[in-house]
Coordinates of C-alpha atoms and ligand atoms in Angstrom, one line a residue:
X1 CA -58.4 29.3 -40.3
X2 CA -56.1 32.1 -40.5
X3 CA -52.5 31.5 -41.0
X4 CA -52.0 33.0 -37.2
X5 CA -54.6 30.3 -36.1
X6 CA -52.9 27.6 -37.7
X7 CA -49.8 28.6 -36.3
X8 CA -50.8 28.5 -32.7
X9 CA -52.5 25.3 -33.3
X10 CA -49.2 23.7 -34.6
X11 CA -47.0 25.3 -31.8
X12 CA -49.6 24.3 -29.1
X13 CA -49.1 20.6 -30.7
X14 CA -45.5 21.0 -30.6
X15 CA -45.7 22.0 -27.1
X16 CA -47.7 18.9 -26.0
X17 CA -45.4 16.6 -27.8
X18 CA -42.5 18.0 -25.6
X19 CA -44.5 18.0 -22.6
X20 CA -45.1 14.6 -23.0
X21 CA -41.5 13.7 -23.3
X22 CA -40.9 15.7 -20.3
X23 CA -44.0 13.7 -18.3
X24 CA -42.3 10.0 -19.5
X25 CA -38.9 11.3 -18.1
X26 CA -37.0 10.6 -20.9
X27 CA -33.3 11.3 -20.7
X28 CA -32.9 14.9 -20.8
X29 CA -30.8 15.0 -23.9
X30 CA -33.6 13.5 -25.6
X31 CA -35.9 16.4 -24.7
X32 CA -33.0 18.8 -25.7
X33 CA -32.8 17.2 -29.1
X34 CA -36.7 17.3 -29.5
X35 CA -37.1 20.9 -28.5
X36 CA -34.5 22.0 -31.1
X37 CA -36.3 20.1 -33.9
X38 CA -39.5 21.4 -33.2
X39 CA -38.3 24.9 -32.8
X40 CA -36.5 24.5 -36.2
X41 CA -39.4 23.7 -37.4
X42 CA -41.9 25.7 -36.4
X43 CA -40.1 29.3 -36.6
X44 CA -38.9 30.9 -39.8
X45 CA -35.0 30.5 -38.4
X46 CA -32.1 28.5 -40.0
X47 CA -30.8 26.9 -36.9
X48 CA -31.3 26.4 -33.5
X49 CA -28.9 25.5 -30.6
X50 CA -28.8 25.1 -26.9
X51 CA -26.0 25.9 -24.7
X52 CA -25.4 25.0 -21.0
X53 CA -23.5 27.4 -18.8
X54 CA -20.5 26.1 -16.8
X55 CA -18.9 27.4 -14.0
X56 CA -15.5 28.4 -15.6
X57 CA -17.0 30.5 -17.9
X58 CA -17.3 28.6 -20.8
X59 CA -20.5 26.9 -22.6
X60 CA -21.1 23.5 -23.9
X61 CA -23.2 22.7 -26.8
X62 CA -25.6 20.2 -25.8
X63 CA -28.1 20.3 -29.0
X64 CA -28.6 21.4 -32.2
X65 CA -30.8 21.6 -35.4
X66 CA -30.7 23.2 -38.9
X67 CA -27.4 23.9 -40.9
X68 CA -25.2 24.6 -37.7
X69 CA -21.6 23.7 -39.3
X70 CA -19.3 21.5 -37.9
X71 CA -17.9 23.8 -35.5
X72 CA -20.9 24.2 -33.5
X73 CA -21.5 20.2 -33.0
X74 CA -22.9 18.9 -29.8
X75 CA -20.3 18.8 -27.1
X76 CA -18.2 21.6 -28.2
X77 CA -16.9 23.8 -25.6
X78 CA -16.8 28.0 -26.0
X79 CA -15.4 30.8 -24.0
X80 CA -17.8 33.2 -23.5
X81 CA -17.1 36.8 -23.9
X82 CA -17.8 39.7 -26.4
X83 CA -20.6 40.6 -28.4
X84 CA -23.1 37.8 -29.1
X85 CA -26.3 36.5 -27.6
X86 CA -24.9 33.5 -25.8
X87 CA -22.7 36.0 -23.5
X88 CA -25.2 38.8 -23.4
X89 CA -27.8 36.1 -22.1
X90 CA -25.0 34.5 -19.4
X91 CA -24.6 38.1 -18.5
X92 CA -27.9 39.6 -18.1
X93 CA -29.9 36.6 -17.5
X94 CA -32.5 38.1 -19.7
X95 CA -33.7 37.5 -23.2
X96 CA -30.9 39.2 -26.0
X97 CA -31.5 40.0 -29.6
X98 CA -28.7 40.6 -32.3
X99 CA -29.6 42.0 -35.6
X100 CA -26.3 42.9 -37.4
X101 CA -23.5 40.2 -36.9
X102 CA -21.4 42.9 -38.6
X103 CA -19.5 44.1 -35.4
X104 CA -20.1 40.7 -33.5
X105 CA -16.7 39.8 -31.1
X106 CA -15.7 37.1 -28.7
X107 CA -15.2 33.4 -30.0
X108 CA -19.1 32.8 -30.4
X109 CA -19.7 36.0 -32.3
X110 CA -16.7 35.8 -34.7
X111 CA -17.7 32.3 -35.4
X112 CA -21.3 33.2 -36.2
X113 CA -20.3 36.0 -38.2
X114 CA -18.3 33.8 -40.4
X115 CA -21.3 31.3 -41.2
X116 CA -22.8 34.3 -42.7
X117 CA -25.6 34.9 -40.2
X118 CA -28.3 37.3 -40.4
X119 CA -30.0 38.0 -37.1
X120 CA -30.0 35.8 -33.7
X121 CA -31.8 35.5 -30.7
X122 CA -31.4 33.8 -27.3
X123 CA -33.2 32.9 -24.5
X124 CA -32.1 31.9 -20.8
X125 CA -32.8 28.5 -19.5
X126 CA -33.8 29.2 -15.8
X127 CA -33.9 25.9 -13.8
X128 CA -34.9 26.4 -10.3
X129 CA -34.1 30.4 -10.1
X130 CA -30.7 29.8 -11.2
X131 CA -29.3 30.6 -14.9
X132 CA -28.7 27.1 -16.6
X133 CA -28.2 28.1 -20.0
X134 CA -29.3 29.4 -23.4
X135 CA -31.6 28.5 -26.3
X136 CA -30.5 30.4 -29.4
X137 CA -32.0 30.9 -33.0
X138 CA -30.8 32.4 -35.6
X139 CA -31.5 33.4 -39.5
X140 CA -29.4 33.5 -42.7
X141 CA -28.0 36.5 -44.2
X142 CA -30.9 39.4 -45.0
X143 CA -33.4 37.6 -42.9
X144 CA -34.0 39.7 -40.0
X145 CA -36.1 37.5 -37.4
X146 CA -39.5 38.0 -36.5
X147 CA -40.3 40.4 -33.5
X148 CA -42.2 37.4 -31.6
X149 CA -39.2 35.1 -31.8
X150 CA -37.9 35.3 -28.4
X151 CA -41.4 35.0 -26.8
X152 CA -41.9 31.8 -28.6
X153 CA -38.6 30.4 -27.7
X154 CA -39.3 30.9 -24.2
X155 CA -42.6 29.0 -24.6
X156 CA -40.0 26.1 -24.8
X157 CA -37.1 27.1 -22.7
X158 CA -39.8 26.6 -19.8
X159 CA -40.6 22.8 -20.8
X160 CA -36.7 22.6 -21.2
X161 CA -36.2 23.9 -17.6
X162 CA -38.7 21.4 -16.2
X163 CA -37.0 18.5 -18.1
X164 CA -33.9 19.5 -16.5
X165 CA -34.9 19.9 -13.2
X166 CA -36.3 16.8 -13.4
X167 CA -33.4 15.0 -14.5
X168 CA -31.4 16.4 -11.9
X169 CA -33.9 15.5 -8.9
X170 CA -33.5 12.1 -10.5
X171 CA -29.8 12.1 -10.7
X172 CA -29.8 13.7 -7.0
X173 CA -32.1 10.7 -5.8
X174 CA -30.0 8.2 -7.7
X175 CA -26.9 9.6 -6.2
X176 CA -28.1 9.5 -2.7
X177 CA -29.5 5.7 -2.9
X178 CA -26.2 4.7 -4.0
X179 CA -24.6 6.7 -1.2
X180 CA -27.1 4.9 1.3
X181 CA -26.4 1.7 -0.1
X182 CA -22.7 2.0 0.1
X183 CA -23.5 3.0 3.9
X184 CA -25.6 0.1 4.7
X185 CA -22.9 -2.2 3.3
X186 CA -20.5 -1.1 5.5
X187 CA -22.6 -0.5 8.6
X188 CA -23.6 -4.6 8.0
X189 CA -20.1 -5.1 8.2
X190 CA -19.5 -3.2 11.4
X191 CA -22.2 -4.6 12.8
X192 CA -21.1 -8.1 12.2
X193 CA -18.1 -7.5 14.1
X194 CA -15.8 -7.9 10.8
X195 CA -12.1 -7.6 11.7
X196 CA -11.1 -3.6 11.0
X197 CA -8.6 -4.6 8.3
X198 CA -11.8 -5.8 6.4
X199 CA -13.8 -2.5 7.3
X200 CA -11.2 -0.3 6.1
X201 CA -10.7 -2.1 2.8
X202 CA -14.5 -1.9 2.3
X203 CA -14.8 1.8 3.0
X204 CA -11.9 2.7 0.7
X205 CA -13.5 1.0 -1.8
X206 CA -17.1 2.2 -1.3
X207 CA -16.1 6.0 -1.0
X208 CA -13.8 5.6 -4.2
X209 CA -16.2 4.1 -6.5
X210 CA -19.2 6.3 -5.0
X211 CA -17.5 9.5 -5.5
X212 CA -16.0 8.3 -8.9
X213 CA -12.6 9.4 -8.1
X214 CA -9.1 7.4 -8.9
X215 CA -7.7 6.7 -5.8
X216 CA -8.8 6.5 -2.1
X217 CA -6.9 5.5 1.2
X218 CA -7.1 5.4 4.8
X219 CA -4.2 6.1 6.9
X220 CA -3.8 5.9 10.8
X221 CA -2.1 8.3 13.2
X222 CA 1.0 6.5 15.0
X223 CA 1.9 7.6 18.5
X224 CA 5.1 8.9 17.0
X225 CA 3.9 11.4 15.1
X226 CA 3.7 9.6 11.8
X227 CA 0.9 8.4 9.8
X228 CA 0.7 5.0 8.4
X229 CA -1.3 4.2 5.2
X230 CA -3.8 1.2 5.9
X231 CA -6.2 0.8 3.0
X232 CA -5.9 1.8 -0.4
X233 CA -8.1 1.5 -3.4
X234 CA -7.4 2.4 -7.1
X235 CA -10.3 2.7 -9.9
X236 CA -9.9 -0.4 -12.3
X237 CA -9.5 1.8 -15.3
X238 CA -6.7 3.6 -13.4
X239 CA -3.9 1.6 -15.5
X240 CA -1.1 0.8 -13.1
X241 CA -0.8 -0.3 -9.7
X242 CA -3.8 -1.4 -7.7
X243 CA -2.1 -0.3 -4.3
X244 CA 0.2 2.6 -5.4
X245 CA 0.3 4.2 -1.9
X246 CA 3.6 3.4 0.1
X247 CA 2.4 2.2 3.7
X248 CA 4.8 4.7 5.6
X249 CA 5.4 5.6 8.1
X250 CA 5.1 9.1 6.7
X251 CA 6.4 12.2 9.0
X252 CA 3.4 14.6 9.5
X253 CA 5.4 17.8 8.3
X254 CA 4.0 19.4 5.5
X255 CA 1.0 21.0 3.7
X256 CA -0.3 17.7 2.7
X257 CA -4.0 16.4 3.9
X258 CA -2.9 14.1 6.5
X259 CA -0.4 16.5 8.1
X260 CA -3.2 19.5 7.9
X261 CA -6.0 17.3 9.3
X262 CA -3.7 16.1 12.2
X263 CA -3.1 19.7 12.8
X264 CA -6.6 20.9 12.6
X265 CA -8.6 17.9 13.3
X266 CA -10.9 19.0 10.3
X267 CA -11.9 18.0 6.9
X268 CA -9.3 19.6 4.4
X269 CA -9.1 19.6 0.5
X270 CA -6.4 20.5 -1.9
X271 CA -7.6 21.7 -5.0
X272 CA -4.0 22.5 -6.5
X273 CA -0.9 20.5 -5.4
X274 CA 1.6 22.8 -7.0
X275 CA 3.7 24.3 -4.2
X276 CA 2.2 22.1 -1.5
X277 CA 5.3 21.6 0.8
X278 CA 6.5 18.5 2.2
X279 CA 7.4 14.6 1.4
X280 CA 3.7 13.2 1.5
X281 CA 2.7 15.9 -0.9
X282 CA 5.7 15.6 -3.3
X283 CA 4.8 11.7 -3.5
X284 CA 1.2 12.4 -3.8
X285 CA 2.0 15.0 -6.7
X286 CA 4.6 13.8 -8.1
X287 CA 4.7 9.7 -8.3
X288 CA 0.7 9.3 -8.0
X289 CA 0.1 12.0 -10.4
X290 CA -2.8 13.3 -8.1
X291 CA -4.4 16.9 -8.8
X292 CA -6.8 17.4 -6.2
X293 CA -7.9 15.5 -3.0
X294 CA -10.1 16.2 -0.2
X295 CA -9.5 14.0 3.2
X296 CA -11.6 13.9 6.3
X297 CA -10.6 12.7 9.9
X298 CA -11.6 9.6 11.7
X299 CA -12.3 10.4 15.4
X300 CA -12.6 7.5 17.5
X301 CA -14.3 8.2 20.8
X302 CA -13.0 12.1 20.8
X303 CA -9.2 11.2 20.0
X304 CA -7.9 11.8 16.5
X305 CA -7.6 8.0 14.8
X306 CA -6.8 8.5 11.6
X307 CA -8.2 10.1 8.1
X308 CA -10.0 9.0 5.0
X309 CA -9.0 10.3 1.7
X310 CA -9.9 10.5 -2.0
X311 CA -7.9 11.9 -5.0
X312 CA -8.6 12.7 -8.3
X313 CA -5.9 12.9 -11.1
X314 CA -7.2 15.8 -12.7
X315 CA -5.6 18.9 -11.8
X316 CA -7.9 21.3 -13.5
X317 CA -11.2 20.3 -11.9
X318 CA -11.6 20.4 -7.8
X319 CA -13.4 17.5 -6.2
X320 CA -17.1 18.6 -5.9
X321 CA -17.8 20.8 -2.9
X322 CA -19.9 17.9 -1.1
X323 CA -17.0 15.9 -0.7
X324 CA -16.1 16.4 2.9
X325 CA -19.6 15.9 3.7
X326 CA -20.0 12.6 1.9
X327 CA -17.1 11.4 3.7
X328 CA -18.3 12.1 7.0
X329 CA -21.0 9.3 7.0
X330 CA -18.1 6.6 6.4
X331 CA -15.6 8.0 8.7
X332 CA -18.3 8.0 11.3
X333 CA -18.7 3.7 10.7
X334 CA -15.1 3.3 10.5
X335 CA -14.8 5.2 14.2
X336 CA -17.5 2.7 15.3
X337 CA -15.8 -0.3 13.6
X338 CA -12.6 0.7 15.6
X339 CA -14.3 1.5 19.0
X340 CA -16.1 -2.0 19.1
X341 CA -12.8 -3.9 18.1
X342 CA -11.2 -2.0 21.0
X343 CA -13.6 -2.8 23.4
X344 CA -13.6 -6.4 22.2
X345 CA -10.1 -6.5 22.3
X346 CA -10.1 -5.2 25.9
X347 CA -12.9 -7.6 26.9
X348 CA -10.6 -10.7 25.4
X349 CA -8.0 -9.6 27.0
X350 CA -9.4 -9.1 30.4
X351 CA -11.1 -12.7 30.0
X352 CA -7.9 -14.4 29.2
X353 CA -6.1 -12.8 32.1
X354 CA -8.9 -13.9 34.5
X355 CA -8.7 -17.6 33.0
X356 CA -4.9 -17.2 33.4
X357 CA -4.9 -16.3 36.8
X358 CA -7.5 -18.8 37.7
X359 CA -5.4 -21.6 35.7
X360 CA -2.2 -20.5 37.9
X361 CA -3.7 -20.5 41.3
X362 CA -5.2 -24.3 40.6
X363 CA -1.3 -25.0 39.5
X364 CA 0.2 -23.5 42.5
X365 CA -2.6 -25.6 44.8
X366 CA -2.0 -28.8 42.9
X367 CA 1.9 -28.3 43.6
X368 CA 1.3 -27.4 47.2
X369 CA -0.8 -30.3 47.6
X370 CA 1.6 -32.8 45.7
X371 CA 5.0 -31.5 47.3
X372 CA 3.5 -31.0 50.7
X373 CA 0.6 -32.9 51.9
X374 CA 0.8 -36.0 49.5
X375 CA 4.4 -36.2 50.3
X376 CA 3.7 -36.0 54.2
X377 CA 1.0 -38.8 53.8
X378 CA 3.2 -41.0 52.0
X379 CA 5.9 -40.5 54.6
X380 CA 3.0 -41.0 57.4
X381 CA 2.0 -44.4 55.7
X382 CA 5.7 -45.7 55.7
X383 CA 5.7 -44.9 59.4
X384 CA 2.8 -46.9 59.9
X385 CA 3.8 -49.8 58.1
X386 CA 7.0 -49.9 60.1
X387 CA 5.1 -49.4 63.5
X388 CA 3.0 -52.1 62.4
X389 CA 6.2 -54.5 61.6
X390 CA 7.0 -53.7 65.2
X391 CA 4.4 -54.5 66.8
X392 CA 5.1 -57.7 69.1
X393 CA 2.9 -61.0 67.9
X394 CA 0.8 -61.0 71.2
X395 CA -0.8 -57.7 70.3
X396 CA -2.8 -58.9 67.3
X397 CA -5.6 -56.7 68.0
X398 CA -3.4 -53.8 67.8
X399 CA -1.9 -54.9 64.5
X400 CA -5.2 -55.1 62.9
X401 CA -6.2 -51.9 64.2
X402 CA -2.9 -50.4 62.8
X403 CA -3.6 -52.1 59.7
X404 CA -7.3 -50.3 59.4
X405 CA -5.7 -47.1 60.0
X406 CA -2.9 -47.7 57.4
X407 CA -5.9 -48.7 54.8
X408 CA -7.7 -45.7 55.8
X409 CA -4.6 -43.6 55.2
X410 CA -4.1 -45.1 52.0
X411 CA -7.9 -44.4 50.8
X412 CA -7.1 -40.6 51.8
X413 CA -4.4 -40.4 49.6
X414 CA -6.0 -41.9 46.6
X415 CA -9.1 -39.6 47.2
X416 CA -6.6 -36.4 47.5
X417 CA -4.7 -37.6 44.3
X418 CA -7.9 -37.6 42.6
X419 CA -9.0 -34.1 43.8
X420 CA -5.9 -32.7 43.0
X421 CA -5.8 -34.0 39.7
X422 CA -8.9 -32.6 39.2
X423 CA -7.7 -29.3 40.1
X424 CA -4.7 -29.3 37.9
X425 CA -3.2 -32.4 36.1
X426 CA 0.3 -32.8 36.8
X427 CA 0.7 -34.9 33.9
X428 CA -0.5 -32.2 31.6
X429 CA 2.4 -30.0 32.6
X430 CA 4.8 -32.8 32.4
X431 CA 3.7 -34.9 29.6
X432 CA 1.6 -32.8 27.5
X433 CA -1.9 -33.2 26.0
X434 CA -1.8 -36.9 24.8
X435 CA -0.8 -38.4 27.8
X436 CA -3.3 -36.5 30.0
X437 CA -6.0 -37.0 27.6
X438 CA -5.2 -40.8 27.6
X439 CA -5.2 -41.0 31.5
X440 CA -8.5 -39.2 31.4
X441 CA -10.1 -41.5 29.0
X442 CA -8.9 -44.2 30.8
X443 CA -10.9 -43.1 34.1
X444 CA -14.0 -42.3 32.0
X445 CA -17.3 -44.0 33.3
X446 CA -18.1 -44.2 29.5
X447 CA -15.8 -46.1 27.2
X448 CA -13.9 -43.3 25.1
X449 CA -12.5 -43.6 21.4
X450 CA -9.5 -41.2 21.3
X451 CA -7.9 -39.9 17.9
X452 CA -5.4 -37.7 18.3
X453 CA -3.8 -35.9 15.6
X454 CA -1.4 -33.4 17.6
X455 CA 2.2 -34.7 18.0
X456 CA 3.8 -31.5 19.0
X457 CA 3.2 -29.8 22.5
X458 CA 1.2 -26.8 22.2
X459 CA 1.1 -23.9 24.4
X460 CA 0.1 -24.3 28.1
X461 CA -3.0 -22.3 27.9
X462 CA -4.3 -23.9 24.8
X463 CA -3.1 -27.5 26.5
X464 CA -5.2 -26.7 29.7
X465 CA -8.2 -25.4 27.5
X466 CA -8.3 -28.7 25.7
X467 CA -7.9 -30.7 28.9
X468 CA -10.8 -29.3 30.7
X469 CA -13.1 -29.2 27.5
X470 CA -12.7 -32.7 27.5
X471 CA -12.9 -33.8 31.1
X472 CA -16.2 -31.6 31.2
X473 CA -17.6 -33.3 27.9
X474 CA -16.5 -36.9 29.3
X475 CA -18.5 -35.7 32.7
X476 CA -21.3 -34.5 31.0
X477 CA -21.7 -37.8 28.9
X478 CA -21.6 -39.9 32.0
X479 CA -23.9 -37.5 34.2
X480 CA -26.5 -36.8 31.3
X481 CA -26.3 -38.7 28.4
X482 CA -26.6 -42.0 28.9
X483 CA -24.1 -42.8 26.0
X484 CA -22.4 -46.2 24.9
X485 CA -19.5 -44.4 23.6
X486 CA -17.9 -41.1 23.0
X487 CA -15.8 -40.1 20.3
X488 CA -12.9 -37.7 20.7
X489 CA -10.9 -36.3 17.8
X490 CA -8.3 -33.6 18.0
X491 CA -6.4 -32.0 15.2
X492 CA -4.2 -29.0 14.6
X493 CA -3.9 -27.3 11.1
X494 CA -3.4 -23.9 10.2
X495 CA -2.2 -22.8 13.6
X496 CA -5.9 -23.8 15.0
X497 CA -6.4 -26.6 17.5
X498 CA -9.8 -28.3 16.2
X499 CA -11.4 -30.7 18.3
X500 CA -15.1 -32.5 18.1
X501 CA -16.3 -34.7 21.2
X502 CA -19.5 -36.6 20.0
X503 CA -21.4 -38.9 22.5
X504 CA -24.3 -41.4 21.1
X505 CA -26.7 -40.3 24.1
X506 CA -29.8 -38.8 24.4
X507 CA -29.0 -35.3 23.3
X508 CA -30.9 -31.9 24.5
X509 CA -28.1 -30.6 26.3
X510 CA -28.8 -27.0 27.4
X511 CA -26.1 -24.9 28.8
X512 CA -28.4 -22.5 30.6
X513 CA -29.0 -25.5 33.3
X514 CA -25.5 -26.0 34.7
X515 CA -22.4 -23.9 34.8
X516 CA -20.1 -26.8 33.2
X517 CA -20.6 -25.7 29.5
X518 CA -20.7 -22.1 30.4
X519 CA -17.6 -22.0 32.0
X520 CA -16.3 -24.0 29.0
X521 CA -17.4 -21.5 26.4
X522 CA -15.9 -18.6 28.8
X523 CA -12.5 -20.4 28.4
X524 CA -12.6 -21.0 24.9
X525 CA -13.8 -17.4 23.9
X526 CA -11.0 -15.7 26.0
X527 CA -8.5 -17.6 24.0
X528 CA -9.9 -16.1 20.6
X529 CA -11.7 -19.6 20.1
X530 CA -15.2 -20.8 19.4
X531 CA -17.5 -23.6 21.1
X532 CA -20.5 -25.0 19.2
X533 CA -23.0 -27.2 21.1
X534 CA -25.3 -29.6 19.0
X535 CA -27.3 -31.7 21.0
X536 CA -30.8 -32.6 19.3
X537 CA -32.9 -34.8 21.3
X538 CA -32.6 -38.2 20.8
X539 CA -29.2 -37.9 18.5
X540 CA -26.2 -37.3 21.1
X541 CA -24.3 -34.2 21.8
X542 CA -21.7 -32.9 19.6
X543 CA -19.0 -30.2 20.8
X544 CA -17.0 -28.5 18.3
X545 CA -14.2 -26.8 19.4
X546 CA -11.6 -24.4 17.9
X547 CA -8.7 -22.4 19.5
X548 CA -6.1 -20.5 18.1
X549 CA -2.6 -21.9 18.7
X550 CA -0.5 -18.9 17.9
X551 CA -1.7 -15.8 19.9
X552 CA -5.5 -14.5 19.6
X553 CA -7.3 -14.6 16.2
X554 CA -7.6 -11.2 14.6
X555 CA -11.1 -10.7 15.7
X556 CA -10.1 -8.5 18.7
X557 CA -7.1 -6.7 17.7
X558 CA -7.3 -3.1 16.2
X559 CA -4.5 -3.6 14.0
X560 CA -0.7 -4.0 14.2
Ligands
ATP1 N1 -23.7 -35.2 26.9 C1 -24.9 -34.7 27.0 N2 -26.0 -35.3 26.6 C2 -27.1 -34.8 27.4 N3 -27.6 -34.1 28.3 C3 -26.3 -33.0 28.4 C4 -25.1 -33.2 28.1 N4 -24.3 -32.4 28.6 C5 -25.1 -31.7 29.2 N5 -26.3 -31.9 29.2 C6 -27.3 -31.3 29.8 O1 -27.1 -29.9 29.6 C7 -27.0 -29.1 31.1 C8 -26.2 -28.1 30.9 O2 -24.7 -28.9 31.2 P1 -23.7 -28.4 32.0 O3 -22.6 -29.2 31.8 O4 -23.6 -26.9 31.5 O5 -24.0 -28.5 33.6 P2 -24.0 -29.5 34.4 O6 -23.4 -30.8 33.8 O7 -25.7 -29.8 34.6 O8 -23.5 -29.2 35.7 P3 -21.9 -29.0 35.9 O9 -21.4 -28.9 34.7 O10 -22.1 -27.2 36.2 O11 -21.3 -29.6 37.1 C9 -27.0 -30.3 31.9 O12 -27.8 -30.0 33.1 C10 -27.6 -31.6 31.1 O13 -29.2 -31.5 31.4
MG2 MG1 -21.4 -30.4 33.2

């Protein structure tokens, strides 16, 4: 074999080894190191280095081989400029060669000259059409590099470009997957109807982590032209307060993100906080030490509701260009959560109004019956008794007739009282839940064991709901269950009234077959409560009911 044939064979073997690494998808740094090693061994050069061009006119050393000297170590950052191969390749995008470093200049040029270099060559590394970096090789003093050195370097830079493109698309995929997973987690919360505050907290945390920022926050615009912080998140390694944002309200008057989004309704970024006017900007810059921020509006059904922000403490580096678009998916989910919650809150409020209006009507009818009709019947009864007394003894038949009428009147009176009780038990408004329930249980056709642990009076709508629930359950137990006993337990704690009504009957209750249980769950849910029916065939029926005592539970309210 000739020397030339040997050389070509070795070079092919080296290229194959690198290609195998690239195909295996090892980390790009490993490929960089392998390539500089192989090139350093194959070519008659003293040292090899590989650099990545950065967007700010510098170059970072990413791999070296041979005696390069400490100052050229991996990770070092060099400002480009002057006469040297790295700079020429950066400027022309083409291979470059310097045979004498006597007049080399710039940071790289003088450093190389001080190392005592003879000649140097560099080939561009072009990834997907864009200049990514450079591979350079140099010889010792008095040792010019052979003419084909650039061409031989180029064989390897193509493999490098493939490895880099692969690594970048893998990183891009991983980033996309992380983003999709974060969006999915939030979407699940929204679909579950989680309280908005929970969604706000989850979203700020997800975007903070996903975008790798120091701080994330969410704010809501108020009707008085101010803005309030509703959620914040801080990176763990960010020593200091976990919730450093002051909730506000903040006036919308400056050049900060919240004020600018409020005016423009568009995504906004601040790459440099110096000179940005206003109290919010001063706070973010001086108190939080923020150097760059991006914010995106949250628009709920066409109206600007608030904004989502990410902040970085680095003042030398703006947030990536795609930050705005990456926030959008999240602001849309937040808007959906808010719209849902507002819809639910409206629905709940209207159900509560319907139930309250019906209760009020019943109370009025009951009062009218009690104060009017029943009183009239009572006095008619008394008058009848008096007339009966006045009947002379010889008119015995008339007396018996009057007595029958009086009995009939008394029956009508009892019936009416029963009816008015079903409409709205006066005892409930007067004595409260306990005496009302005791009366209800006494009248029940099935024996009841009552266990009451709520001493104090509860709001009227809660007492009425509890009363009707027990009343319906007892009626059902008598009508359908063939039960021998019903247990009623009632308890209040943590501002929630809980009660359980259990019978030992046939089970198999089905709310779809009647209107009683449906009406009951309407009433309970209108108060922000829950009704759970368990009724396996043959094992009795249990109703578990929870009703919040103080106002409505958070499920519906879109925030303060
Ligand atoms: N405690 C129970 N045990 C067994 N079956 C029950 C029980 N409660 C209800 N059911 C069954 O479930 C159905 C629905 O009950 P629901 O109270 O909604 O209606 P209803 O009692 O039939 O009529 P309404 O209450 O409107 O007068 C009943 O028809 C009955 O078949
Ligand atoms: Mg019923």
